[in-house]
mmCIF file of C-alpha atoms and ligand atoms in Angstrom:
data_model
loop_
_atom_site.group_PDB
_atom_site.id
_atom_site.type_symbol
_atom_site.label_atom_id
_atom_site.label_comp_id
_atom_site.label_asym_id
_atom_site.label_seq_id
_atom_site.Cartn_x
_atom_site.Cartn_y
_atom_site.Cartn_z
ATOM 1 C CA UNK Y 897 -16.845 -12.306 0.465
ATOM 2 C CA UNK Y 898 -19.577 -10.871 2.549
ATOM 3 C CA UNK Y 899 -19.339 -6.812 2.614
ATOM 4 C CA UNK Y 900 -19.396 -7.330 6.956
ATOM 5 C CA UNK Y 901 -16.325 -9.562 5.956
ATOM 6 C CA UNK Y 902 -14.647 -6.670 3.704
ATOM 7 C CA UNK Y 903 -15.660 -4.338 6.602
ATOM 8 C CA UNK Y 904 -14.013 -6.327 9.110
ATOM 9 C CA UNK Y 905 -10.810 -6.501 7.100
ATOM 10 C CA UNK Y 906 -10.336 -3.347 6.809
ATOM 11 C CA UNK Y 907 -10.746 -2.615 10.802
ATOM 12 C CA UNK Y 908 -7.877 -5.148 11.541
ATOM 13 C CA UNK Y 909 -5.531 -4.102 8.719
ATOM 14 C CA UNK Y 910 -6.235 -0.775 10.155
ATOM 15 C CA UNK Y 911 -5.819 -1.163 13.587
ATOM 16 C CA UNK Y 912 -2.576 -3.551 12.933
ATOM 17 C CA UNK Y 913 -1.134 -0.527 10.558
ATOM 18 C CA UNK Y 914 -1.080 1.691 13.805
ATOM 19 C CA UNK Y 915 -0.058 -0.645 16.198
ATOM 20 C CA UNK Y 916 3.099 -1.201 13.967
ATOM 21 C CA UNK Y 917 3.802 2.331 13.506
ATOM 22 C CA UNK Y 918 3.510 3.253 10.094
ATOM 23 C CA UNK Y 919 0.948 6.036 10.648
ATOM 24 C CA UNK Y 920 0.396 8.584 13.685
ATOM 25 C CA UNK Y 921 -3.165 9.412 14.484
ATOM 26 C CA UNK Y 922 -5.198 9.339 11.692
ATOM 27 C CA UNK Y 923 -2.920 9.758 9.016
ATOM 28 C CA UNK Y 924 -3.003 7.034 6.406
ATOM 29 C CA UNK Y 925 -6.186 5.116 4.942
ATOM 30 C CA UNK Y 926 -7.277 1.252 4.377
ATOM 31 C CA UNK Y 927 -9.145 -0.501 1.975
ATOM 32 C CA UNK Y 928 -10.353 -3.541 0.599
ATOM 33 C CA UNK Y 929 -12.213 -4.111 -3.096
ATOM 34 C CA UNK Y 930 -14.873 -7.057 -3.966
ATOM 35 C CA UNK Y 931 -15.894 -6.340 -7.344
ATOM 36 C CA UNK Y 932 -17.447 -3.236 -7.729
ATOM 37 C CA UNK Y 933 -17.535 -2.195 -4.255
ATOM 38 C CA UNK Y 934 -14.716 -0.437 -1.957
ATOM 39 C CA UNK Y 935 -14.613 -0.549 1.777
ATOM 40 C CA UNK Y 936 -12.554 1.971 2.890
ATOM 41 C CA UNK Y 937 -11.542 4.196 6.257
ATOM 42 C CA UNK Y 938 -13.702 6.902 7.370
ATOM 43 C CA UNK Y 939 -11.631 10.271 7.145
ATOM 44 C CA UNK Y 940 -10.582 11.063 10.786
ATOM 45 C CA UNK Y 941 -10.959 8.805 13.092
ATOM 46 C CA UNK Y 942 -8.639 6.702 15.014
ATOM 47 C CA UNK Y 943 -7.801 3.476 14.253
ATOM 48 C CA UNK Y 944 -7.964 2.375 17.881
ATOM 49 C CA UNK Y 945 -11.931 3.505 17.990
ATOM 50 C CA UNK Y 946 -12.466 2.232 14.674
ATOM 51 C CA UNK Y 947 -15.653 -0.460 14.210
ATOM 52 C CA UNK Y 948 -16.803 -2.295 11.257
ATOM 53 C CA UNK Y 949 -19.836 -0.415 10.854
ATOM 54 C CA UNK Y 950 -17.714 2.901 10.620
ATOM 55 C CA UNK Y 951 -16.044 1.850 7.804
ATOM 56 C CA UNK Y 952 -17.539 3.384 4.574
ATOM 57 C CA UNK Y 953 -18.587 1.531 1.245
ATOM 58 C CA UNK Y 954 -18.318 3.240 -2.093
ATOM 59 C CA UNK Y 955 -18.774 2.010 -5.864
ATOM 60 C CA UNK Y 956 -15.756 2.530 -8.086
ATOM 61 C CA UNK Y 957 -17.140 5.920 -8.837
ATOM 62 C CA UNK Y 958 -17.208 7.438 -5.678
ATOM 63 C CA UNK Y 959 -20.448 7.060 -4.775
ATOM 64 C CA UNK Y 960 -21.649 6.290 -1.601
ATOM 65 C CA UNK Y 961 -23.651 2.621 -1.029
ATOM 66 C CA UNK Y 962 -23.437 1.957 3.212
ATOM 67 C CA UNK Y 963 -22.182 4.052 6.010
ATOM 68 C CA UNK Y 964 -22.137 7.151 7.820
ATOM 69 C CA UNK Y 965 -19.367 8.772 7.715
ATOM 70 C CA UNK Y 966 -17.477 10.508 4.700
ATOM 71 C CA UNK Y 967 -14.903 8.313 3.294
ATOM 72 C CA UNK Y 968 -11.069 8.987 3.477
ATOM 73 C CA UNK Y 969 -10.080 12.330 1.691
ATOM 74 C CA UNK Y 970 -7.401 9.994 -0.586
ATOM 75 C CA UNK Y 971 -10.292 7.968 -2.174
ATOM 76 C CA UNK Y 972 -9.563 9.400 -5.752
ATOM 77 C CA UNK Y 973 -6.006 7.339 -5.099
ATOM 78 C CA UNK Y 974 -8.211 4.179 -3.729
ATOM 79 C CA UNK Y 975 -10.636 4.111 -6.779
ATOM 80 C CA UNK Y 976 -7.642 5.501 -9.477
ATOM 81 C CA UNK Y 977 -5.901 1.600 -8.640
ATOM 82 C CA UNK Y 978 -8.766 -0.356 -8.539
ATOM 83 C CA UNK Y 979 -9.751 0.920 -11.952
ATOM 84 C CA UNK Y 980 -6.761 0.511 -13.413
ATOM 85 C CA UNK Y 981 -6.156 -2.369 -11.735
ATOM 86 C CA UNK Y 982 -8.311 -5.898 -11.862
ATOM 87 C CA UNK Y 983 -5.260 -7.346 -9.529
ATOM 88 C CA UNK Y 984 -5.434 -5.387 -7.054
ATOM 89 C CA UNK Y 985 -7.942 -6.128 -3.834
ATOM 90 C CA UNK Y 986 -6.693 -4.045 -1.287
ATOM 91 C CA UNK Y 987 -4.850 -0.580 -0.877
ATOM 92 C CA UNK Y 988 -2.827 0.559 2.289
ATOM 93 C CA UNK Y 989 -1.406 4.173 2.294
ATOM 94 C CA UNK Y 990 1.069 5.242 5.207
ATOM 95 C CA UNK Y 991 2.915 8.183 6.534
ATOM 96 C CA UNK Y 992 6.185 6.079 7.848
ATOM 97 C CA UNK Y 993 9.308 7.441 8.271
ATOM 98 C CA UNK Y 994 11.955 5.594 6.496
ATOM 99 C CA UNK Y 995 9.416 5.965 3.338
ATOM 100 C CA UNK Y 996 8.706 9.543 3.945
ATOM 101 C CA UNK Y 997 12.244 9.822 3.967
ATOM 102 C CA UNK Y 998 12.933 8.843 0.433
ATOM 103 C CA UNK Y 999 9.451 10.843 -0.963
ATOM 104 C CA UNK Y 1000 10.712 13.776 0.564
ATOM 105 C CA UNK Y 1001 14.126 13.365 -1.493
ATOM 106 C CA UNK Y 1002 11.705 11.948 -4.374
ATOM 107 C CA UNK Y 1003 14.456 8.994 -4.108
ATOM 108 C CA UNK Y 1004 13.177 5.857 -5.348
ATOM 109 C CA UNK Y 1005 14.167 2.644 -2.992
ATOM 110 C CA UNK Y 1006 16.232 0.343 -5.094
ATOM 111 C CA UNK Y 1007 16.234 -3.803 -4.658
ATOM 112 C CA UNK Y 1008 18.813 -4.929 -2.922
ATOM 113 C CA UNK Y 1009 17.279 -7.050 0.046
ATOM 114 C CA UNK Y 1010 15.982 -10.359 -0.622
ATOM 115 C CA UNK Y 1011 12.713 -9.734 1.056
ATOM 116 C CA UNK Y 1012 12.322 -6.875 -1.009
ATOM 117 C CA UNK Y 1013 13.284 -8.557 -4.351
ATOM 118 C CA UNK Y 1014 10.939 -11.610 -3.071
ATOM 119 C CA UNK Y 1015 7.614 -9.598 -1.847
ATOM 120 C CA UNK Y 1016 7.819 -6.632 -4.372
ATOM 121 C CA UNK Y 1017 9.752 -7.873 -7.171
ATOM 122 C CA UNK Y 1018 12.125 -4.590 -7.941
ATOM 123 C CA UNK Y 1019 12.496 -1.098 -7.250
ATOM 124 C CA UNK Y 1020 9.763 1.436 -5.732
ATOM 125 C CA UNK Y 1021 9.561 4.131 -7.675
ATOM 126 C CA UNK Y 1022 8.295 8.155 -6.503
ATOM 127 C CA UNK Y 1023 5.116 9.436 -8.374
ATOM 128 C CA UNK Y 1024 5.498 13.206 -9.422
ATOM 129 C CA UNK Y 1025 4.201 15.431 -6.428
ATOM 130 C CA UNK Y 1026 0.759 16.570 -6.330
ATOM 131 C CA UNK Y 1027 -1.628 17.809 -3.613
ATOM 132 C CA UNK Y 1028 -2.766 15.271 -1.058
ATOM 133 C CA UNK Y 1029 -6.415 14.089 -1.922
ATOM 134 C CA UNK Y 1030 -6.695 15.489 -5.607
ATOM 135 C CA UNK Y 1031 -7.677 13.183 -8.862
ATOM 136 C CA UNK Y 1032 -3.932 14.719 -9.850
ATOM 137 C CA UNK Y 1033 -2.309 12.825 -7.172
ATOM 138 C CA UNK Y 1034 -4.611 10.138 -8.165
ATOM 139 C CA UNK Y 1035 -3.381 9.831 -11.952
ATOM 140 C CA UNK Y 1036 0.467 10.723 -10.637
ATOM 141 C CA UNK Y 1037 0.105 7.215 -7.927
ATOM 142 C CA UNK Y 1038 -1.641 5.255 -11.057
ATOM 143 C CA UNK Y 1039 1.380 6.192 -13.539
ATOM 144 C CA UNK Y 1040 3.944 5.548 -11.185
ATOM 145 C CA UNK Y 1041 2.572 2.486 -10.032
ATOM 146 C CA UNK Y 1042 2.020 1.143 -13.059
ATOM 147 C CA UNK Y 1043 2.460 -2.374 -12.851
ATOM 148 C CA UNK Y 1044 4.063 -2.671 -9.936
ATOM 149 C CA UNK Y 1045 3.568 -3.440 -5.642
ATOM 150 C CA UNK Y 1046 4.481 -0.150 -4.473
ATOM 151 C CA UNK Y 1047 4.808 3.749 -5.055
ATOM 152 C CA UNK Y 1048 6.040 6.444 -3.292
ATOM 153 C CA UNK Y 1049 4.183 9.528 -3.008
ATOM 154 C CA UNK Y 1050 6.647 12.785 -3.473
ATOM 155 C CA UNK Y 1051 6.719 14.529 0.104
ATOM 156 C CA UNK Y 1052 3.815 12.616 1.224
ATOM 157 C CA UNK Y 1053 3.921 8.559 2.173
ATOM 158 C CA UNK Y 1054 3.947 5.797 0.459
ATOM 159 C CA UNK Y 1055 1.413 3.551 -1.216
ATOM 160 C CA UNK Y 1056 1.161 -0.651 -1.239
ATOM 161 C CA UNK Y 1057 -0.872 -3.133 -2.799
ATOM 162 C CA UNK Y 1058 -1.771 -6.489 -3.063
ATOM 163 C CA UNK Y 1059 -4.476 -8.910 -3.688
ATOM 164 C CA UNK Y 1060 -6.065 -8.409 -0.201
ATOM 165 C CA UNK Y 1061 -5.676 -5.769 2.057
ATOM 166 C CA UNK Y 1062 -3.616 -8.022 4.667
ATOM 167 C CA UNK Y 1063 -1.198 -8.278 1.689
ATOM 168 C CA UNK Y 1064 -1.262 -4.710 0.822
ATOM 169 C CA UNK Y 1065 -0.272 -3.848 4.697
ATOM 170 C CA UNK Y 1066 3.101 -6.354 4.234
ATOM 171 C CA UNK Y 1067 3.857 -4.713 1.182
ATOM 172 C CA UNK Y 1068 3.885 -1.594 3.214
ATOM 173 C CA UNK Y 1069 5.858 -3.022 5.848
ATOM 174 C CA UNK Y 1070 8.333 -4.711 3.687
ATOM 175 C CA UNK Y 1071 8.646 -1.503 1.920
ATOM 176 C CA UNK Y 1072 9.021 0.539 4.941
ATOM 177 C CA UNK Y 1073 11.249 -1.640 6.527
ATOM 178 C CA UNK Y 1074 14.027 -1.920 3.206
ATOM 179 C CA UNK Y 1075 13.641 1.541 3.201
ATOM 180 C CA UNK Y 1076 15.176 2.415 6.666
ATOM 181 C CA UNK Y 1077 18.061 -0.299 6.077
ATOM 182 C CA UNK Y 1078 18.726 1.733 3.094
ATOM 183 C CA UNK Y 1079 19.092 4.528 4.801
ATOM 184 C CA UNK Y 1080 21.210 2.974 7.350
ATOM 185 C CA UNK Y 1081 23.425 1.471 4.482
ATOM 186 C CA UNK Y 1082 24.036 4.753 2.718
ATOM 187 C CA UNK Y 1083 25.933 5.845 5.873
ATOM 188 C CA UNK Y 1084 27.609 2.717 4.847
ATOM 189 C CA UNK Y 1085 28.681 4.026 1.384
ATOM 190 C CA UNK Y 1086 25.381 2.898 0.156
ATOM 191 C CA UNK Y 1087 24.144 -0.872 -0.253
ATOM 192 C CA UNK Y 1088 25.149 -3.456 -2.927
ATOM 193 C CA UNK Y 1089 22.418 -3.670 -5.430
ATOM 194 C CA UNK Y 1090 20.826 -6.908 -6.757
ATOM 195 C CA UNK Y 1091 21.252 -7.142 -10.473
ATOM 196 C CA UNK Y 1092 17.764 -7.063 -12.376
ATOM 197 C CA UNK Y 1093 18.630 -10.792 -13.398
ATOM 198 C CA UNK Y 1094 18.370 -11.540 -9.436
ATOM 199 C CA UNK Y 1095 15.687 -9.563 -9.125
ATOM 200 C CA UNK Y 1096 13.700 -11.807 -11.190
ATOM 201 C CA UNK Y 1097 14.927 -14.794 -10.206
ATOM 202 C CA UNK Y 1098 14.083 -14.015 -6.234
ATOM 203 C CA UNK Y 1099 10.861 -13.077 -7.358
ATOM 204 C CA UNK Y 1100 10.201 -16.102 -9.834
ATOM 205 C CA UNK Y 1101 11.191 -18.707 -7.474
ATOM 206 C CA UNK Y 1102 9.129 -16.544 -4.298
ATOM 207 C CA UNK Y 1103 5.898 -16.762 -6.363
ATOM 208 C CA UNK Y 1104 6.817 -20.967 -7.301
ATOM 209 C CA UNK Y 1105 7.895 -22.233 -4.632
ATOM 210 C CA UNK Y 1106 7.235 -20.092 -1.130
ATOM 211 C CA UNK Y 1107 4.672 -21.025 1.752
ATOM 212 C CA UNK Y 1108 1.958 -24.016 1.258
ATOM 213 C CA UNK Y 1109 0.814 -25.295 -2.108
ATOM 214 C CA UNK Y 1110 -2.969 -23.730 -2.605
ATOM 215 C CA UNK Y 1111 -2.337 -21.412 0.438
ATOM 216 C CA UNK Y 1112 -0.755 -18.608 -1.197
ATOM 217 C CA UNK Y 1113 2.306 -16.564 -0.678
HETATM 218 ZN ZN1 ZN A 255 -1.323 10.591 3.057
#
């Protein structure tokens, strides 16, 4: 993929992550990996003003290669998964609600939707707190993470990922949106859980048999 291509990517993940809520103003960052580069959101500007030639391209170090702006402050985080993570090609980080709910609680979302069991494959787990932007919060997301889709930040957001940044933003919203259903449901008593043995099976037979063959998930 062309780095314009990565660029543009970002932009529209970007733009669609505000339009859908999960952020306010600036809050939150994009990004999108091919090999050893990152493009990622400049730190501060809007979405809605945001162009593909503002978006900023680093190497897995840090280092600047093209753009003009600085990068987002969370880059440690960005770089942190795509290190320990070949998988991985894109990153989405929001500040939504029913997420920011459960970090603040450091409450871990449990499967028990089919969507979530299907898309993510088990429970989202909270990484220890640490200060937005540090290397600490960095190694805290990584550990957390692990091997898994998602990971909530502790009184901060929540973190998704997936093999391009378009499938990084549904992990977020499939995240966010089992979230706020499980808050509804513990007014409810709480939801019924899906055993791990349905966990796996919704998430085995999601990865075989969903969407076109050769198109994907
Ligand atoms: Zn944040």
């Amino acid at each position: 993929m062309l780095l314009e291509e990565l660029r543009t990517a970002v932009v529209q993940v970007g733009k669609e992550l505000a339009a859908s809520g999960l952020v306010l103003g600036t809050w939150g960052n994009v990004s999108a990996r091919e090999g050893d580069l990152v493009a990622i959101t400049p730190s501060g500007l809007p979405y809605s003003a945001l162009a593909p030639e503002d978006i900023v391209v680093v190497d897995l170090e840090g280092e600047t290669v093209e753009g003009k702006w600085r990068p987002s402050t969370e880059l440690p985080l960005h770089l942190a998964v795509y290190r320990k993570r070949p998988d991985v090609g894109g990153i989405v980080h929001t500040h939504s609600v029913g997420s920011m709910t459960l970090a603040a609680c450091h409450h871990p979302l449990p499967p028990f939707t089919e969507e979530q069991a299907q898309l993510i494959g088990g429970r989202v787990p909270v990484a220890a707190y640490a200060p937005p932007g540090t290397e600490e919060l960095a190694q805290a997301a990584v550990a957390a993470l692990g091997e898994g889709k998602a990971v909530l930040l502790a009184n901060h957001g929540l973190v998704g990922v997936g093999k391009t940044v378009e499938e990084a933003l549904l992990t977020c919203q499939v995240v966010e949106k089992s979230a706020q259903i499980y808050l509804w449901a513990c007014l409810l008593g709480g939801p019924v859980l899906l055993s791990e043995e349905e966990v796996r099976s919704l998430r085995e037979n999601f990865l075989r048999n969903y969407g076109q063959k050769g198109a994907g998930g």
